Coordinates of C-alpha atoms and ligand atoms in Angstrom, one line a residue:
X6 CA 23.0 2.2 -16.5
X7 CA 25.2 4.0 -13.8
X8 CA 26.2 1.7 -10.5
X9 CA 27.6 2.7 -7.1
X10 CA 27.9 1.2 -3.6
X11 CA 25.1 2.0 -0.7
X12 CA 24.8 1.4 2.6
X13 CA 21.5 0.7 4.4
X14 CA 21.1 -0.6 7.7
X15 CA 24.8 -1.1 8.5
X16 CA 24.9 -3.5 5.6
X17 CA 26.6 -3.2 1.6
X18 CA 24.9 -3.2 -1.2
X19 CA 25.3 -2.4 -5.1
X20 CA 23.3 0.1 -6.2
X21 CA 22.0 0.4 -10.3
X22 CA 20.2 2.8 -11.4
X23 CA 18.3 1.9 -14.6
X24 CA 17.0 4.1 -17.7
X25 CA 15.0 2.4 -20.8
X26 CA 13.5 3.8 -23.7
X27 CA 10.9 2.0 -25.4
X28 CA 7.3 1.5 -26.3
X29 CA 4.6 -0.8 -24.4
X30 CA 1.1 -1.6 -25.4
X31 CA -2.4 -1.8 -23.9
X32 CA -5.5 -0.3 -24.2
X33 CA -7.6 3.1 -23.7
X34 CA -10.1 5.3 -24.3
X35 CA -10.9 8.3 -26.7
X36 CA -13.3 9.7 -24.2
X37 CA -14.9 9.1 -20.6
X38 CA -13.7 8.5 -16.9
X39 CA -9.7 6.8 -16.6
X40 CA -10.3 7.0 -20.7
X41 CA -5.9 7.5 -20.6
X42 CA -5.0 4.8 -18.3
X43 CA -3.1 2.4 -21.1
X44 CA -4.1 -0.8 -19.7
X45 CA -3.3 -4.8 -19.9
X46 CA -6.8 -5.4 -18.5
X47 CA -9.5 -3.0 -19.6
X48 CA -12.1 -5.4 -19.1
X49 CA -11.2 -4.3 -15.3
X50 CA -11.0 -0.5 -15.8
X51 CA -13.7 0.6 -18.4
X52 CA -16.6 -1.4 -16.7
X53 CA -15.5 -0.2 -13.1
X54 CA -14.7 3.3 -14.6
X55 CA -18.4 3.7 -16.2
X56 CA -16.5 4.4 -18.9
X57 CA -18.7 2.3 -22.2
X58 CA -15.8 3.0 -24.5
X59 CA -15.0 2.4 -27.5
X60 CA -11.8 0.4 -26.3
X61 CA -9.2 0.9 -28.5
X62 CA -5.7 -0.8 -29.0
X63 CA -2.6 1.5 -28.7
X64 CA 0.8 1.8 -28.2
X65 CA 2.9 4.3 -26.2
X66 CA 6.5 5.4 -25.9
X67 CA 8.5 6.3 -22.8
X68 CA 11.8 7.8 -22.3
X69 CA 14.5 7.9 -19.6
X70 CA 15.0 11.2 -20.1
X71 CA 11.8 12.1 -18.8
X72 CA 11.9 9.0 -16.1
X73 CA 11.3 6.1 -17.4
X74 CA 13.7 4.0 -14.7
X75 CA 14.1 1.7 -12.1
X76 CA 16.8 1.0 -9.0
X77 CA 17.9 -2.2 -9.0
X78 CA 19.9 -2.4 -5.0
X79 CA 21.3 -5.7 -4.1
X80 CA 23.6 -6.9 -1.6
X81 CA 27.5 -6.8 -2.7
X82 CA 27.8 -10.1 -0.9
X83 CA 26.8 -13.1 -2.7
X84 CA 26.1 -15.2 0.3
X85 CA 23.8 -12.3 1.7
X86 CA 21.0 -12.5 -1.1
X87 CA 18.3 -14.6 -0.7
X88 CA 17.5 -15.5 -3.9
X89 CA 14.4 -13.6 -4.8
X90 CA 13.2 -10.3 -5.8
X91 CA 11.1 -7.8 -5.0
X92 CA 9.4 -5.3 -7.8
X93 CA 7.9 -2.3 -6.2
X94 CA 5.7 0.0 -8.1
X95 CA 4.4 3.4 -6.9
X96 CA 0.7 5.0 -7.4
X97 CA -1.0 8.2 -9.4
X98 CA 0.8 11.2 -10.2
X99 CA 4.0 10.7 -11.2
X100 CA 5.1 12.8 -13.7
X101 CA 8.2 14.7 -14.9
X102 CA 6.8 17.4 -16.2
X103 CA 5.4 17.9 -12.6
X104 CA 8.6 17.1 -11.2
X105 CA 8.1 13.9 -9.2
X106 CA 10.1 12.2 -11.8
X107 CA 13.5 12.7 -12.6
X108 CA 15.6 11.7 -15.6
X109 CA 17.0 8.1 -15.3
X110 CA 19.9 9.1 -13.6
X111 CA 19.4 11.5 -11.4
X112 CA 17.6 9.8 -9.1
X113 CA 20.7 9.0 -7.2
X114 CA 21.9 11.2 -5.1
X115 CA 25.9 10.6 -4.9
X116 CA 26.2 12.6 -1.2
X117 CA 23.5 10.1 -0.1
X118 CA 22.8 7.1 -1.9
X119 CA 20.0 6.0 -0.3
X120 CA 17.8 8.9 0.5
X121 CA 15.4 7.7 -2.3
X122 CA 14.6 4.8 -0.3
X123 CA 11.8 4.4 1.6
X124 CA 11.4 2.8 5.3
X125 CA 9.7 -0.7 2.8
X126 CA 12.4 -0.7 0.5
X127 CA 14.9 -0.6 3.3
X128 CA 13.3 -3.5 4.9
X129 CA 13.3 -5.8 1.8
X130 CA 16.9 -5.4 1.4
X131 CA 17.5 -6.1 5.1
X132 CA 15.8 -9.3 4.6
X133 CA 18.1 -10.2 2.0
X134 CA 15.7 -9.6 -1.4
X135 CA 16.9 -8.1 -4.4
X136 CA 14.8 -4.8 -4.4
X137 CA 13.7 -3.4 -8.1
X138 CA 12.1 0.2 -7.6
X139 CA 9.9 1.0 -10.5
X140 CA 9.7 4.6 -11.9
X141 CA 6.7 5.9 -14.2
X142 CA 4.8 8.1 -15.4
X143 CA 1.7 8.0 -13.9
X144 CA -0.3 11.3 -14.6
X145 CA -2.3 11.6 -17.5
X146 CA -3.5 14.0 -19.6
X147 CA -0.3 16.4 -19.3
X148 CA 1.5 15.8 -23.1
X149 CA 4.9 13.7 -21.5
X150 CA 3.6 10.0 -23.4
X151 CA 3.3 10.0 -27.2
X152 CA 1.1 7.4 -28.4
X153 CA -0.9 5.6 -31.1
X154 CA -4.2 4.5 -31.3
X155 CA -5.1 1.7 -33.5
X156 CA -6.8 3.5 -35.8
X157 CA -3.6 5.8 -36.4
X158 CA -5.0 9.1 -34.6
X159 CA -2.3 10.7 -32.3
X160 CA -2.5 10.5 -28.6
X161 CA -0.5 12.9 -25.7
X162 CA -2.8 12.2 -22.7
X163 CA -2.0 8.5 -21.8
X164 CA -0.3 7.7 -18.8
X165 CA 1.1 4.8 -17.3
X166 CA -1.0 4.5 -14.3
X167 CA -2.4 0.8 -14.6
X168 CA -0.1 -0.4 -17.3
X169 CA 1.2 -3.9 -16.1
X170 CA 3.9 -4.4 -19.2
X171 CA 5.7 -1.5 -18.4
X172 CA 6.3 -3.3 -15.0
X173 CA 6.7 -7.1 -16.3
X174 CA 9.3 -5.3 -19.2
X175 CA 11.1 -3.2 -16.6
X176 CA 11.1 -6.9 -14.4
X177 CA 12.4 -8.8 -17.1
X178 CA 15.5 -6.5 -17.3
X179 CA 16.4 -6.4 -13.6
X180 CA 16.0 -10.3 -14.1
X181 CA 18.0 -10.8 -16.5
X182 CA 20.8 -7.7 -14.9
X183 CA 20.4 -10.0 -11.8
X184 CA 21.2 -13.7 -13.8
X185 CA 24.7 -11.8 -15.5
X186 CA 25.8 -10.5 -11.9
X187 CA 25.1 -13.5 -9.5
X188 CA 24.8 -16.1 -12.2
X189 CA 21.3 -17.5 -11.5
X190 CA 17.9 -15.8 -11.9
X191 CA 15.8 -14.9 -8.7
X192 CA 14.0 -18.0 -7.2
X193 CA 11.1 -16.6 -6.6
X194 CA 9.5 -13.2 -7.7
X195 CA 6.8 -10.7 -5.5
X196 CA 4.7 -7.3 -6.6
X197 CA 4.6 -4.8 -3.8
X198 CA 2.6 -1.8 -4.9
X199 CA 1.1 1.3 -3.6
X200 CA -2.6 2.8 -4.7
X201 CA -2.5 2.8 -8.4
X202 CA 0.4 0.6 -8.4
X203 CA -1.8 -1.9 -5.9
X204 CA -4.0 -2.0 -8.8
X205 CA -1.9 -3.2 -11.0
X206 CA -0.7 -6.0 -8.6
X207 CA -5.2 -7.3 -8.7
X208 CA -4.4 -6.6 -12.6
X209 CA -2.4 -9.5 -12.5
X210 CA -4.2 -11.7 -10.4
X211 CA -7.6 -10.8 -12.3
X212 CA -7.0 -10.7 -15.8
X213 CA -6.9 -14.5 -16.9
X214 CA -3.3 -14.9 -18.4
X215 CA -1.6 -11.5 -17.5
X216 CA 1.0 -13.1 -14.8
X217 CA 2.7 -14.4 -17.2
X218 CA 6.5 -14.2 -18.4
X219 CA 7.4 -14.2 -22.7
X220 CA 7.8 -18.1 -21.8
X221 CA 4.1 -18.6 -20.3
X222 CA 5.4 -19.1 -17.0
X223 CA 4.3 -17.8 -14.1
X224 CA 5.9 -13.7 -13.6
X225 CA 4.9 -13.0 -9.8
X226 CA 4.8 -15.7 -7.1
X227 CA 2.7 -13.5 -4.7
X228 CA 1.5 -10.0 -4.5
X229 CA 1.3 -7.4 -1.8
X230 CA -1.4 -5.0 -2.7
X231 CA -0.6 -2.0 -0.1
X232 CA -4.1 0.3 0.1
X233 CA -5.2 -0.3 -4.2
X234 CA -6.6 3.0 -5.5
X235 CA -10.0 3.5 -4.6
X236 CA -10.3 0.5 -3.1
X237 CA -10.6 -1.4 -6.6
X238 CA -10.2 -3.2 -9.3
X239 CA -12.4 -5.7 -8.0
X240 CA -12.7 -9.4 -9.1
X241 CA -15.8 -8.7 -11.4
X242 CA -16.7 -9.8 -14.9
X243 CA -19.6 -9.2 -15.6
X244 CA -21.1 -10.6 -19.3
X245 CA -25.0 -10.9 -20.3
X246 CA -25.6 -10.2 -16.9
X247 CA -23.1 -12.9 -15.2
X248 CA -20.6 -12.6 -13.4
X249 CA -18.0 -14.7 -14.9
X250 CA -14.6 -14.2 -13.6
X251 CA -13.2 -17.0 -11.4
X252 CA -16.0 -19.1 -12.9
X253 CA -13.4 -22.0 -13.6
X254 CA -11.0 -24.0 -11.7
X255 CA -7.9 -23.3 -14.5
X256 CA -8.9 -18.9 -13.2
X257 CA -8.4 -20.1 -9.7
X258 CA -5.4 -22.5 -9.7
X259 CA -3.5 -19.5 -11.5
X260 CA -4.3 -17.0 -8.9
X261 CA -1.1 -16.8 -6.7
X262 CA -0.7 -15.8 -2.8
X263 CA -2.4 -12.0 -2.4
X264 CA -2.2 -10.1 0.7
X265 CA -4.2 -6.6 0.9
X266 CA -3.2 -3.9 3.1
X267 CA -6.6 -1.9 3.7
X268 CA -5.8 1.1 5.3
X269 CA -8.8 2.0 7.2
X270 CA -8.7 5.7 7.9
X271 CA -8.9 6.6 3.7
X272 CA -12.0 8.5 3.2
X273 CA -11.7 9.4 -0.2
X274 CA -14.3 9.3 -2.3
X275 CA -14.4 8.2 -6.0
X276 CA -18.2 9.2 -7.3
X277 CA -18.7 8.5 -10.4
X278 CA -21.0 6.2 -13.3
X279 CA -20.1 3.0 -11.8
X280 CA -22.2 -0.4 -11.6
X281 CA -24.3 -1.8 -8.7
X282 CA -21.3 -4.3 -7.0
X283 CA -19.2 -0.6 -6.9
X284 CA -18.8 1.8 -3.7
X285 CA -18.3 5.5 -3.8
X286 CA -16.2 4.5 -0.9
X287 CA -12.9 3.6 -1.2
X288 CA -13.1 1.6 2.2
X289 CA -16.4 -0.2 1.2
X290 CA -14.8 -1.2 -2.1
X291 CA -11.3 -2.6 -0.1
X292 CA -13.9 -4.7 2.1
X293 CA -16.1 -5.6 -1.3
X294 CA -12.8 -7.1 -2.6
X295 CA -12.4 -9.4 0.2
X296 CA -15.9 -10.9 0.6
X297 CA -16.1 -11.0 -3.4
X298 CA -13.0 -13.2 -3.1
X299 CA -14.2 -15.0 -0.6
X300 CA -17.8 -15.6 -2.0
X301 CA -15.5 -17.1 -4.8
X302 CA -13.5 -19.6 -2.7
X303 CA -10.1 -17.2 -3.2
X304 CA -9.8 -16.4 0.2
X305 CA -9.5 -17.7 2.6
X306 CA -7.2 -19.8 0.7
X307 CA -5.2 -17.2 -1.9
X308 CA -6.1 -13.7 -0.3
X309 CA -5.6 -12.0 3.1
X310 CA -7.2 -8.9 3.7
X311 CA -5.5 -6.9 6.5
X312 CA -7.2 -3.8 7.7
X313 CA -5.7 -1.2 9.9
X314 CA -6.8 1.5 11.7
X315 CA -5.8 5.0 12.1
X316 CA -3.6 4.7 8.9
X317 CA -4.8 6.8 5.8
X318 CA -3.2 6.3 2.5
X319 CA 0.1 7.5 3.6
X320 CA 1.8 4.7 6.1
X321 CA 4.6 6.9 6.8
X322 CA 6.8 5.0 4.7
X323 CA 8.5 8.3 3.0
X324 CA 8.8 10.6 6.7
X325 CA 12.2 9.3 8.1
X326 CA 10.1 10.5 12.1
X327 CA 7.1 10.3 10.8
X328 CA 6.0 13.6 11.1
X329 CA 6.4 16.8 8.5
X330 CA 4.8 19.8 10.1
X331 CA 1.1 19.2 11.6
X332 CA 1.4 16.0 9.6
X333 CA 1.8 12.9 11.9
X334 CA 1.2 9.2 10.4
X335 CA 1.5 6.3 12.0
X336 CA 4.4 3.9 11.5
X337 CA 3.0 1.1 9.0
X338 CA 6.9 -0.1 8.5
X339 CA 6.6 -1.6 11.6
X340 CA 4.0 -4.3 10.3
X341 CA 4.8 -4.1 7.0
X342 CA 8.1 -5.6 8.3
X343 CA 6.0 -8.7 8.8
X344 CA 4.0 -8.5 5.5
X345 CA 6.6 -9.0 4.1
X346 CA 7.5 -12.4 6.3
X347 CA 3.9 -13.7 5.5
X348 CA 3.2 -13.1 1.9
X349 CA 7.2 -15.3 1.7
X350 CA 6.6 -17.7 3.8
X351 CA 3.2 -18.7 2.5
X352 CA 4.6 -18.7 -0.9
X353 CA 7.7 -20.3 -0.4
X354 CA 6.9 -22.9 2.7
X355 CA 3.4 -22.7 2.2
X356 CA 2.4 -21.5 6.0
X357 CA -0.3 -20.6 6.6
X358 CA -0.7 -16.7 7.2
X359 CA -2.7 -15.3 10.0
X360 CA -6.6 -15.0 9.2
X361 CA -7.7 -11.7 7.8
X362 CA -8.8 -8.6 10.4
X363 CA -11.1 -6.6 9.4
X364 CA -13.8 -4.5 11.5
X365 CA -16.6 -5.5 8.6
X366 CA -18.0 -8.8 9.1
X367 CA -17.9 -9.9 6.0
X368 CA -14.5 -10.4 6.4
X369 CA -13.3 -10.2 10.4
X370 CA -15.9 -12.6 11.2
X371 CA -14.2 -16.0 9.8
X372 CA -16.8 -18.5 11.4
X373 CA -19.8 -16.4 10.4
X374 CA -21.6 -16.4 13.5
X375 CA -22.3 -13.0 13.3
X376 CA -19.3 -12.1 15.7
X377 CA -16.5 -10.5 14.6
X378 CA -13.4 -12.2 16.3
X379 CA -10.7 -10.8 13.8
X380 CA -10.7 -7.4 13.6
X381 CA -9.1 -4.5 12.1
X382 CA -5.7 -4.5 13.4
X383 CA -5.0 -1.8 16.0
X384 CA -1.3 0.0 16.8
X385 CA -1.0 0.9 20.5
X386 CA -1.0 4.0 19.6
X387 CA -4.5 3.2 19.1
X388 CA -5.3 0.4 21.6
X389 CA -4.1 2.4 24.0
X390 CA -4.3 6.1 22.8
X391 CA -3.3 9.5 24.2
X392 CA -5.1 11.1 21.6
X393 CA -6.8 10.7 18.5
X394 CA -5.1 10.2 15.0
X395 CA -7.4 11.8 12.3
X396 CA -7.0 12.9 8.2
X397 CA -5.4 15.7 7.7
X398 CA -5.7 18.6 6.1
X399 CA -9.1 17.1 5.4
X400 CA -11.6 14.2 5.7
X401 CA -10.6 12.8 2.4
X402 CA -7.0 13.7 2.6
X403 CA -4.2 10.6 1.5
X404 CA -2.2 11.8 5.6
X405 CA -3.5 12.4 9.2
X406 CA -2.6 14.4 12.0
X407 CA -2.8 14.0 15.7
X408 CA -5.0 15.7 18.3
X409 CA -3.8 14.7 21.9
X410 CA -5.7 14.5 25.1
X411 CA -4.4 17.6 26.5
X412 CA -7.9 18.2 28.6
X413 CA -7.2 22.1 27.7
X414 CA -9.1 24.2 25.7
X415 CA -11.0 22.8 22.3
X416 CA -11.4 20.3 20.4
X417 CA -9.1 21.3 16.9
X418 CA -10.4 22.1 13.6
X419 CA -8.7 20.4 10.2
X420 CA -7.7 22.2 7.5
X421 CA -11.6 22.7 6.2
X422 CA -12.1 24.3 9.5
X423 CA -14.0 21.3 10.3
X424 CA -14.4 19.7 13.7
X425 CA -12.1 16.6 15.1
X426 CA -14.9 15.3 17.5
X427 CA -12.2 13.4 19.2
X428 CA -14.5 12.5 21.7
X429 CA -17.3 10.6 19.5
X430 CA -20.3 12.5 21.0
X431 CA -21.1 14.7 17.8
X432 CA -20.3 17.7 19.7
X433 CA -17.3 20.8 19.0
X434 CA -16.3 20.7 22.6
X435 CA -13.9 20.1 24.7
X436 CA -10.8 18.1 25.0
X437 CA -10.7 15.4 27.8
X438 CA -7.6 14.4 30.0
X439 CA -5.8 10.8 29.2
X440 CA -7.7 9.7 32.3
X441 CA -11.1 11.0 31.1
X442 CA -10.5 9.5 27.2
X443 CA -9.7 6.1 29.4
X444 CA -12.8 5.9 31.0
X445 CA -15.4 6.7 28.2
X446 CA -13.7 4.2 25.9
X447 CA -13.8 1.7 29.1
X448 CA -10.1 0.8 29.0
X449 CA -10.5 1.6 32.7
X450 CA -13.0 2.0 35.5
X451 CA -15.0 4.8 36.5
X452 CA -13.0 5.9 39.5
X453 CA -9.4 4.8 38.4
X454 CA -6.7 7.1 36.9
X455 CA -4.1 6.4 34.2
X456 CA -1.1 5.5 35.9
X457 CA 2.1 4.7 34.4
X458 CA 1.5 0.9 35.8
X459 CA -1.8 1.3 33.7
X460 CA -0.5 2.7 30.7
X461 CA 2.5 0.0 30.1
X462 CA 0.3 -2.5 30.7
X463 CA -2.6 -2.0 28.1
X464 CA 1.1 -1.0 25.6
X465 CA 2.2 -4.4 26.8
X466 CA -1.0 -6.4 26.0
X467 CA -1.2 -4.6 22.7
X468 CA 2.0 -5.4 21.7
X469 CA 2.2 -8.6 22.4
X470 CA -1.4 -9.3 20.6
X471 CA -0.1 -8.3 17.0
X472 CA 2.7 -10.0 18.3
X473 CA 1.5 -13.1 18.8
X474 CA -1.1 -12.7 15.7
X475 CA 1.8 -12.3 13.8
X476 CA 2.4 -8.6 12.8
X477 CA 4.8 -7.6 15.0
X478 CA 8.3 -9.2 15.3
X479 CA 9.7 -9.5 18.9
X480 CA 12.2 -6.4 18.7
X481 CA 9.0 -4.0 17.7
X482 CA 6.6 -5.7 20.4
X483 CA 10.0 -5.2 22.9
X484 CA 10.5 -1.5 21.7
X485 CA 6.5 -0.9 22.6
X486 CA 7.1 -2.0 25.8
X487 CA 9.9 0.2 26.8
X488 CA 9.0 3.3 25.3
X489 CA 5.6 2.7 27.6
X490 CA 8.1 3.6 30.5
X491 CA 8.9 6.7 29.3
X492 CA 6.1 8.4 27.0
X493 CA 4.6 11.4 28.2
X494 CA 1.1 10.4 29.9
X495 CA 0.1 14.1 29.9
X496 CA 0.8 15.4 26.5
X497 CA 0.7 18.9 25.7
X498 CA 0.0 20.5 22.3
X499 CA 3.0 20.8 20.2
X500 CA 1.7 23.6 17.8
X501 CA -2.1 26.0 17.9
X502 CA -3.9 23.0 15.5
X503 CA -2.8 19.9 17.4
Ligands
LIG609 CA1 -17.4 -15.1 14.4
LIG610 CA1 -16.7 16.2 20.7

């Protein structure tokens, strides 16, 4: 363990960074699709993976040398924590053979101390949570994890990729780390993870028993599930033909607070031997979860499904400007901000978070009339949009770029060479003006032009709906309105693709 002071957001904090050696348990596969994700709940992965096994018991090692860590940040004042904690785990590919890990302690960077944080972990230590930043390897197949299988053979290939000890064993370190430095355990404890590491957060809310401490008591009191890998695991059992998970009332009442983040604009496709209730889709499979959990009786009352548009798996949470070359991604840190808020405040007060948005209607319709009246939630970037936010390099990529409405020249090409039909009528042609975009998508009449009037008008209305719906807080909605006075109504192309 190594410990030093960090600043972030004008405010102090201690700063420990973390490496364990040890081994963790779960289960694989000698052969198959995902057959080296070591896993806590392989009646989840092998089913959904096609994969008919044999599932075999084994045990792996990890190292700090080769990254096996975590950050613990919390604040140096007392007063200023807020007595609960925040475990974040990252998705696929981590690896230090790859270089995406680092040993233990060189994930601090003394010059800057907090240039490993992203724009999420900044805002849970804002907020006053004791932020615990998970760090795995979570490649497989590349030689780094030495394991066993239960029938003794050797195993190099595992990875950590859906292995929920590693995260409740790293957790129950920073908990224990945080009882010896402010004398009291964290209140209240919540998941926050990304793609693979979203996974692991259903993990625990699907496997019957898995969010649990050494003790039997509850580990996580809510999960935020931010985009889960390919749109799964989904809450399916099946056995003999049933479908028996969540068939009891002792399944449900153990099932704590989950809020998914379904970020609309993933195209990626995972195609593969997988049963009927399964999409090749990762976007039909995010929308499957909700309306399985609501066929259930989960949701509405334990899950929110909130879907966004013109986000693809990337929310920008790792681009300080939000932009690295052609590549431009929305700012998700500006809701998550409120995420955040909700999945607490239903946990902790028990309020009542805002009704899921999706543009299915198996989800954004609540009353089921056939209408949908709470859909996918939209940025005014994209409510009101000078252009057209679309994946980049290609249709399945994890990031998007942005095509504005320059009304010169063509339409752009990705990095396929494939059209952006920014337009919507299924033609490589030309870009249109602010004022021609306006009228086709009917955010103003046939004759009218986009003023500035018009323009900080739709921002304002925009703003002040997520505001009011609850995913904005005042300051962003307020910052929306004012840059609306200001932004550029006749963009011009910044470089040859965009
Ligand atoms: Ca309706
Ligand atoms: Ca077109």
């Amino acid at each position: 363990m190594q410990e030093s002071d960090v600043t972030v957001d004008g405010k102090p904090f201690k700063r420990l960074d973390v490496g364990l050696n040890g081994r963790v348990e779960g289960y694989a596969t000698k052969q198959g699709e995902y057959k080296d994700y070591l896993t806590q709940s392989p009646d989840l992965v092998f089913p959904q993976s096609g994969n008919p096994g044999p599932v075999l018991f084994a045990i792996a090692s990890y190292e700090r040398d080769k990254g096996a860590a975590m950050t613990i940040v919390y604040p140096r004042d007392r007063a200023a924590w807020n007595g609960k904690m925040f475990v974040t785990v990252h998705g696929r590919g981590a690896s230090f053979k790859q270089g995406t890990l680092k040993t233990w302690n060189k994930n601090l960077d003394p010059a800057h101390p907090a240039a490993d944080l992203n724009k999420y972990d900044a805002l849970m230590l804002s907020k006053g949570y004791v932020l615990v930043k998970t760090r795995r390897t979570s490649a497989e197949g590349l030689g780094e994890i030495k394991g066993t299988f239960e029938d003794g053979t050797p195993v190099d290939s595992l990875a950590f990729n859906d292995t929920t000890h590693y995260i409740t064993d790293f957790g129950d370190v920073a908990r224990q780390i945080v009882a010896d430095r402010f004398g009291q355990r964290p209140r209240l404890t919540y998941f926050y993870g990304h793609s693979a590491g979203a996974r692991i957060g259903r993990d625990l809310n699907y496997t019957p028993g898995l969010n649990t401490d050494r003790s039997g008591r509850r580990y996580f009191d809510g999960i935020l599930a931010d985009d889960a890998a390919a749109g799964t695991w989904l809450p399916v059992l099946m056995k003999d033909g049933k479908d028996v998970l969540f068939a009891t009332d002792a399944e449900k009442v153990a099932f704590v607070p989950q809020i998914d983040i379904s970020h609309q604009m993933y195209n990626n496709i995972w195609d593969h031997k997988m049963p009927p209730y399964m999409s090749l889709s990762y976007l039909a499979n995010k929308r499957s979860n909700a309306r399985i959990l609501r066929q259930k009786g989960l949701a509405p009352a334990k899950e929110r499904m909130y879907e966004i548009r013109g986000i693809s798996h990337s929310g920008g949470e790792n681009l300080p400007n939000g932009r690295r070359g052609d590549i431009e991604i929305l700012d998700l840190s500006r809701m998550m901000d409120r995420f955040i808020d909700i999945l607490d405040a239903w946990v902790d007060k028990g309020a009542n978070p805002p009704p899921s948005r999706s543009d299915d209607r198996a989800v954004g319709d609540a009353d089921g009339d056939g209408v949908i009246e709470n859909p996918a939630l939209a940025f005014p970037e994209i409510a009101c949009p000078l252009g057209v936010y679309f994946p980049y390099p290609e249709s399945t990529s994890g990031t998007t770029s942005f095509a504005a409405f320059t009304g010169a020249g063509l339409e752009p090409l990705d990095g396929r060479k494939v059209f952006v039909d920014m337009n919507r009528n299924g033609v490589w042609d030309y870009r249109e003006t602010p004022t021609e975009a306006w009228r086709r998508l009917g955010l103003l009449q046939k004759n009218d032009d986009l003023t500035r009037d018009r323009y900080a008008v739709c921002v304002r209305r925009a703003a002040d709906e997520l505001r009011k719906g609850g995913f904005f807080p005042d300051r962003t909605a307020a910052w929306y309105v004012d840059q609306a006075n200001s932004t550029d109504l006749q963009p011009r192309p910044k470089s040859p693709t965009q």
